[in-house]
Coordinates of C-alpha atoms in Angstrom, one line a residue:
X1 CA 3.4 18.4 -10.8
X2 CA 5.1 17.0 -13.8
X3 CA 2.8 15.8 -16.6
X4 CA 2.9 12.4 -17.0
X5 CA 2.1 12.5 -20.5
X6 CA 5.2 14.8 -21.6
X7 CA 7.4 11.6 -21.1
X8 CA 9.9 13.6 -19.4
X9 CA 10.2 11.2 -16.5
X10 CA 14.0 10.3 -16.2
X11 CA 14.7 6.6 -16.6
X12 CA 17.8 5.3 -15.0
X13 CA 18.7 1.6 -15.8
X14 CA 20.0 -0.4 -12.9
X15 CA 22.5 -3.9 -13.4
X16 CA 20.9 -6.3 -10.8
X17 CA 23.9 -8.3 -10.6
X18 CA 24.1 -12.2 -9.3
X19 CA 26.4 -14.0 -7.1
X20 CA 27.7 -16.7 -9.3
X21 CA 30.0 -19.6 -8.5
X22 CA 30.7 -22.7 -11.0
X23 CA 28.5 -24.5 -9.1
X24 CA 25.4 -22.2 -8.6
X25 CA 24.0 -18.7 -9.1
X26 CA 21.8 -16.6 -6.7
X27 CA 20.3 -13.3 -6.9
X28 CA 20.3 -10.8 -4.3
X29 CA 17.3 -8.5 -3.6
X30 CA 18.3 -4.7 -4.2
X31 CA 15.4 -2.4 -3.1
X32 CA 14.9 1.1 -5.1
X33 CA 15.0 3.3 -2.1
X34 CA 12.3 6.5 -2.5
X35 CA 13.6 9.6 -0.6
X36 CA 11.7 12.7 0.0
X37 CA 9.7 12.5 2.8
X38 CA 11.0 14.0 6.2
X39 CA 8.9 11.6 8.9
X40 CA 7.4 8.2 9.1
X41 CA 5.8 7.1 6.0
X42 CA 2.5 5.4 7.2
X43 CA 0.1 4.4 4.1
X44 CA 0.8 4.0 0.7
X45 CA -1.7 2.9 -2.2
X46 CA -1.2 2.1 -6.3
X47 CA -3.5 3.4 -9.2
X48 CA -4.8 0.8 -11.2
X49 CA -2.8 0.2 -15.0
X50 CA -3.2 3.1 -17.3
X51 CA -2.2 4.0 -20.7
X52 CA 0.5 5.7 -18.8
X53 CA 1.9 3.0 -16.5
X54 CA 0.8 2.9 -12.7
X55 CA 1.3 5.1 -9.9
X56 CA 2.1 5.2 -6.3
X57 CA 0.8 7.6 -3.6
X58 CA 2.3 7.7 0.4
X59 CA 0.7 9.3 3.2
X60 CA 3.6 10.7 5.7
X61 CA 3.5 12.5 9.1
X62 CA 5.1 15.3 7.5
X63 CA 2.0 16.4 6.0
X64 CA 3.2 15.8 2.5
X65 CA 1.8 13.0 0.5
X66 CA 3.5 12.3 -2.9
X67 CA 3.0 10.9 -6.0
X68 CA 5.2 8.7 -7.9
X69 CA 5.8 6.3 -10.9
X70 CA 4.8 3.2 -9.6
X71 CA 7.4 0.8 -11.6
X72 CA 10.4 2.9 -10.9
X73 CA 9.7 5.2 -7.5
X74 CA 10.3 8.6 -9.4
X75 CA 8.9 11.3 -8.0
X76 CA 5.8 13.1 -10.0
X77 CA 4.7 15.8 -7.6
X78 CA 3.7 16.7 -3.7
X79 CA 0.2 17.5 -2.7
X80 CA 0.6 20.9 -0.4
X81 CA -2.3 21.9 1.6
X82 CA -2.6 19.9 4.8
X83 CA -1.8 21.4 8.0
X84 CA -0.8 18.0 9.7
X85 CA 0.2 14.7 9.9
X86 CA -1.0 12.5 6.8
X87 CA -2.7 9.2 7.8
X88 CA -4.2 8.0 4.9
X89 CA -3.7 8.2 1.1
X90 CA -5.4 6.6 -1.9
X91 CA -5.6 7.0 -5.9
X92 CA -9.0 6.0 -8.0
X93 CA -8.2 3.1 -10.3
X94 CA -7.4 5.4 -13.4
X95 CA -4.8 7.7 -11.3
X96 CA -6.9 10.8 -12.2
X97 CA -7.8 11.6 -8.8
X98 CA -6.3 11.3 -5.1
X99 CA -7.5 11.5 -1.6
X100 CA -5.8 12.2 1.7
X101 CA -6.5 11.5 5.4
X102 CA -5.1 14.1 7.9
X103 CA -4.5 15.4 11.5
X104 CA -5.7 18.6 10.6
X105 CA -9.6 17.4 10.7
X106 CA -10.0 17.2 7.1
X107 CA -9.9 14.9 4.0
X108 CA -9.2 16.3 0.8
X109 CA -9.5 15.2 -3.1
X110 CA -7.1 16.2 -5.1
X111 CA -6.6 16.1 -9.4
X112 CA -3.9 13.7 -9.6
X113 CA -3.0 15.0 -13.0
X114 CA -2.3 18.4 -12.0
X115 CA -1.9 18.1 -8.4
X116 CA -4.5 20.7 -7.6
X117 CA -6.7 20.6 -4.3
X118 CA -10.2 19.7 -5.6
X119 CA -12.3 19.5 -2.3
X120 CA -11.5 20.0 1.3
X121 CA -14.2 17.7 3.8
X122 CA -14.2 18.9 7.1
X123 CA -14.5 16.2 10.0
X124 CA -14.9 16.4 13.8
X125 CA -11.9 14.8 15.0
X126 CA -8.4 13.2 13.2
X127 CA -9.1 11.6 9.6
X128 CA -7.3 8.2 9.2
X129 CA -8.9 6.6 6.0
X130 CA -10.0 7.4 2.6
X131 CA -11.6 5.0 0.0
X132 CA -12.9 5.5 -3.4
X133 CA -15.9 3.9 -5.0
X134 CA -15.1 1.7 -8.2
X135 CA -16.9 4.7 -10.3
X136 CA -14.8 7.5 -8.3
X137 CA -18.0 9.3 -7.5
X138 CA -18.1 8.7 -3.8
X139 CA -15.2 8.9 -0.9
X140 CA -15.6 6.9 2.0
X141 CA -13.4 8.2 5.3
X142 CA -13.4 7.3 8.9
X143 CA -11.1 8.3 11.7
X144 CA -10.9 9.4 15.4
X145 CA -14.9 10.3 15.9
X146 CA -15.7 6.8 15.2
X147 CA -18.2 7.5 12.5
X148 CA -18.0 6.2 8.9
X149 CA -18.8 9.2 6.4
X150 CA -19.9 8.6 2.6
X151 CA -19.3 11.7 0.3
X152 CA -21.4 12.0 -3.1
X153 CA -18.1 13.9 -4.7
X154 CA -20.8 15.3 -7.7
X155 CA -22.6 17.1 -4.6
X156 CA -19.9 18.4 -2.7
X157 CA -22.2 20.8 -0.6
X158 CA -24.5 18.2 0.5
X159 CA -24.0 16.4 3.9
X160 CA -22.4 13.2 3.8
X161 CA -24.1 10.0 5.0
X162 CA -23.1 8.8 8.2
X163 CA -22.7 5.4 9.6
X164 CA -22.1 4.9 13.7
X165 CA -21.5 1.6 15.8
X166 CA -17.4 1.6 16.5
X167 CA -16.7 2.6 20.1
X168 CA -13.0 3.5 19.2
X169 CA -11.3 5.3 16.4
X170 CA -11.3 4.0 12.6
X171 CA -8.1 3.2 11.6
X172 CA -9.4 1.9 8.2
X173 CA -12.5 1.8 6.0
X174 CA -12.7 -0.1 2.6
X175 CA -15.5 -0.4 -0.1
X176 CA -16.0 -4.2 -0.8
X177 CA -18.5 -6.3 -3.0
X178 CA -19.0 -4.3 -5.7
X179 CA -19.2 -1.4 -3.4
X180 CA -22.5 -2.4 -1.6
X181 CA -20.6 -3.2 1.6
X182 CA -18.1 -1.5 3.5
X183 CA -15.3 -3.0 5.7
X184 CA -14.1 -1.0 8.8
X185 CA -11.1 -1.6 11.1
X186 CA -11.2 0.0 14.6
X187 CA -9.6 0.6 17.9
X188 CA -12.1 -1.2 19.8
X189 CA -10.3 -4.6 18.5
X190 CA -13.2 -5.3 15.8
X191 CA -13.8 -5.5 12.2
X192 CA -17.4 -4.8 11.1
X193 CA -18.9 -5.3 7.7
X194 CA -21.4 -2.8 6.6
X195 CA -24.3 -2.8 4.6
X196 CA -24.2 0.6 2.5
X197 CA -27.8 0.7 2.3
X198 CA -29.0 0.0 5.6
X199 CA -25.9 1.1 7.2
X200 CA -26.4 -1.6 9.6
X201 CA -23.7 -3.9 10.6
X202 CA -24.0 -7.3 8.9
X203 CA -21.3 -9.0 10.5
X204 CA -18.7 -8.3 13.6
X205 CA -15.3 -10.0 14.2
X206 CA -13.6 -9.5 17.4
X207 CA -9.6 -9.8 18.0
X208 CA -7.7 -9.9 20.9
X209 CA -5.3 -7.4 19.8
X210 CA -6.4 -4.1 17.4
X211 CA -6.0 -4.8 13.9
X212 CA -3.1 -3.0 12.3
X213 CA -3.8 -3.0 8.5
X214 CA -6.8 -4.4 6.4
X215 CA -6.7 -5.0 2.7
X216 CA -9.1 -6.2 0.2
X217 CA -8.6 -7.9 -2.7
X218 CA -11.7 -7.9 -5.2
X219 CA -10.6 -10.8 -7.1
X220 CA -11.8 -13.7 -5.1
X221 CA -13.1 -11.1 -2.2
X222 CA -10.4 -12.0 0.0
X223 CA -9.7 -9.4 3.2
X224 CA -6.0 -9.5 4.6
X225 CA -5.7 -8.3 8.0
X226 CA -3.0 -8.0 10.5
X227 CA -2.7 -7.9 14.6
X228 CA -0.2 -8.9 17.0
X229 CA 1.8 -11.2 14.9
X230 CA -0.9 -12.7 12.9
X231 CA -1.6 -12.2 9.2
X232 CA -5.0 -13.6 8.6
X233 CA -7.2 -14.0 5.6
X234 CA -10.9 -13.9 5.5
X235 CA -13.8 -14.4 3.1
X236 CA -15.1 -10.4 2.2
X237 CA -18.7 -11.7 1.8
X238 CA -18.8 -14.0 5.1
X239 CA -16.1 -12.5 7.2
X240 CA -15.0 -16.6 7.8
X241 CA -11.3 -17.4 8.2
X242 CA -9.3 -19.0 5.3
X243 CA -6.3 -19.0 6.9
X244 CA -4.0 -17.5 9.4
X245 CA -0.2 -17.4 9.8
X246 CA 2.0 -16.1 12.9
X247 CA 5.5 -14.1 11.9
X248 CA 8.2 -14.0 13.8
X249 CA 7.8 -10.5 14.9
X250 CA 4.6 -8.0 15.8
X251 CA 3.2 -7.0 11.9
X252 CA 1.6 -3.6 10.7
X253 CA 0.9 -4.6 7.3
X254 CA 0.5 -7.5 4.6
X255 CA -0.3 -7.8 1.1
X256 CA -1.5 -10.7 -0.9
X257 CA 0.0 -11.0 -4.5
X258 CA -2.6 -10.7 -7.1
X259 CA -2.3 -14.3 -8.4
X260 CA -2.7 -15.2 -5.0
X261 CA 0.8 -17.3 -5.1
X262 CA 2.4 -15.5 -2.3
X263 CA 1.8 -12.5 0.2
X264 CA 4.4 -10.3 2.2
X265 CA 4.4 -8.6 5.4
X266 CA 6.3 -6.3 7.3
X267 CA 6.5 -4.8 11.3
X268 CA 8.5 -3.9 14.1
X269 CA 11.9 -5.9 13.3
X270 CA 12.5 -3.8 10.6
X271 CA 11.9 -6.7 7.7
X272 CA 10.1 -7.8 4.8
X273 CA 8.9 -11.3 5.2
X274 CA 7.1 -13.5 2.0
X275 CA 5.6 -16.3 2.4
X276 CA 4.2 -19.1 0.1
X277 CA 0.2 -18.4 0.3
X278 CA -1.0 -22.1 -0.1
X279 CA 1.7 -23.8 2.5
X280 CA 1.7 -21.0 4.7
X281 CA 5.9 -21.5 4.4
X282 CA 8.3 -18.8 4.9
X283 CA 9.9 -18.4 1.7
X284 CA 12.2 -15.3 2.4
X285 CA 13.0 -12.2 4.5
X286 CA 14.8 -8.7 3.8
X287 CA 15.8 -6.2 5.6
X288 CA 16.3 -3.0 4.4
X289 CA 14.8 -0.4 6.3
X290 CA 16.2 1.3 9.5
X291 CA 12.7 1.6 11.2
X292 CA 9.3 -0.3 11.6
X293 CA 7.6 -1.1 8.6
X294 CA 3.9 0.8 8.7
X295 CA 2.8 -0.3 5.2
X296 CA 3.3 -2.7 2.4
X297 CA 1.6 -3.2 -1.0
X298 CA 2.1 -5.2 -4.0
X299 CA 1.9 -3.0 -7.2
X300 CA -1.2 -3.9 -9.7
X301 CA 0.7 -6.0 -12.1
X302 CA 2.5 -8.1 -9.2
X303 CA 6.1 -7.2 -10.1
X304 CA 7.0 -5.5 -7.0
X305 CA 6.0 -4.5 -3.9
X306 CA 6.2 -1.2 -2.1
X307 CA 7.0 -0.8 1.7
X308 CA 6.9 2.8 4.2
X309 CA 8.6 3.1 7.0
X310 CA 9.4 4.9 10.2
X311 CA 12.6 5.6 8.4
X312 CA 10.9 8.2 6.3
X313 CA 11.6 6.2 3.0
X314 CA 9.6 3.8 0.6
X315 CA 11.1 1.0 -0.6
X316 CA 10.6 -0.7 -4.3
X317 CA 11.2 -4.9 -4.0
X318 CA 11.0 -7.0 -6.7
X319 CA 8.7 -9.9 -6.6
X320 CA 10.8 -11.9 -8.9
X321 CA 14.6 -11.1 -8.0
X322 CA 16.8 -10.7 -10.9
X323 CA 14.0 -9.9 -13.5
X324 CA 14.7 -7.2 -16.3
X325 CA 11.9 -4.7 -14.6
X326 CA 11.9 -0.9 -14.5
X327 CA 15.2 0.1 -13.2
X328 CA 15.9 -3.3 -12.4
X329 CA 18.1 -4.9 -15.0
X330 CA 19.8 -8.6 -15.0
X331 CA 23.0 -8.7 -16.3
X332 CA 24.0 -12.5 -16.6
X333 CA 27.9 -13.5 -16.1
X334 CA 28.4 -14.2 -19.6
X335 CA 27.4 -10.7 -20.4
X336 CA 29.8 -9.1 -18.4
X337 CA 32.9 -8.3 -19.9
X338 CA 36.2 -9.4 -18.2
X339 CA 37.5 -6.0 -16.7
X340 CA 33.9 -5.7 -15.0
X341 CA 33.5 -9.2 -13.9
X342 CA 34.6 -8.5 -10.4
X343 CA 31.2 -7.0 -10.0
X344 CA 29.8 -10.6 -10.0
X345 CA 31.4 -11.0 -6.2
X346 CA 30.5 -7.4 -4.8
X347 CA 27.2 -6.5 -3.2
X348 CA 25.2 -4.6 -5.4
X349 CA 25.0 -0.7 -3.9
X350 CA 21.4 0.6 -2.5
X351 CA 19.7 2.0 -5.4
X352 CA 18.0 5.0 -5.0
X353 CA 15.1 6.4 -6.9

């Protein structure tokens, strides 16, 4: 993997041309397309903001999770070692460690700077979810054997702590409430809140459909979940419902903006939807993928959101369309010379990162 400290990443600047008329000027969303995977992208996660920017990891059924520069989508490296589809991937806040969950009955911990495999954690069935504690010292896993496991990464030879209770495969498991509790979503159509110390379920939510995704927002302790066509927001402390929105299609994933102004969601109809969080009104929708959207997440600075799809690509979308950021550059009409002014009336080409 390339050394992020060398600064050798290729930066390409792209113009995001407005459609302009004397009456009005509107901007068109132009996503960055990140290629490289050969099968569906099923999970993605951002790191926190580091001195070297922030980073993005993707999990794919091709068994080759990839690390990218978060704001540009530039490929940094591929983690090689799994022998089956990778269902889950995560980075710690500092982007020094990565973890992956796979169909080869293992979870792996990686050095995210060198790309080296650090640990292989054997399981009894397919692993679907991995999540670090805030201090990166423990890893939480969940999967098809219905058991949550907590690994002390400082004692790799020690047996993990186990928490049982779900009656079907676990799809997602996350630390919450300063790592004192665990949230888990399973195919038994429940979400459960567990006390880490007692290993007992504090509260259980039941749904009429299997939960397709779950995001935890530490600031405000908000839980974002999707099931069927519903995007719902709950208190991560009490699991009380805050609000819910029904989308036009079955939704597989949703993400709340860090400032909680709006949220995005994607699913079966290949579209990304953006909603106002306060009013629940649909603000806009975009179609860029050529297959169902499996995962979507906002970047830690809220400037963009990433989506992963059945079509094997990741796409990066601007939160504020037309703003100069990353590879996007806004070129206003008065900045364009007469010889290229016709570009104002041409749709921008798809951009590949």
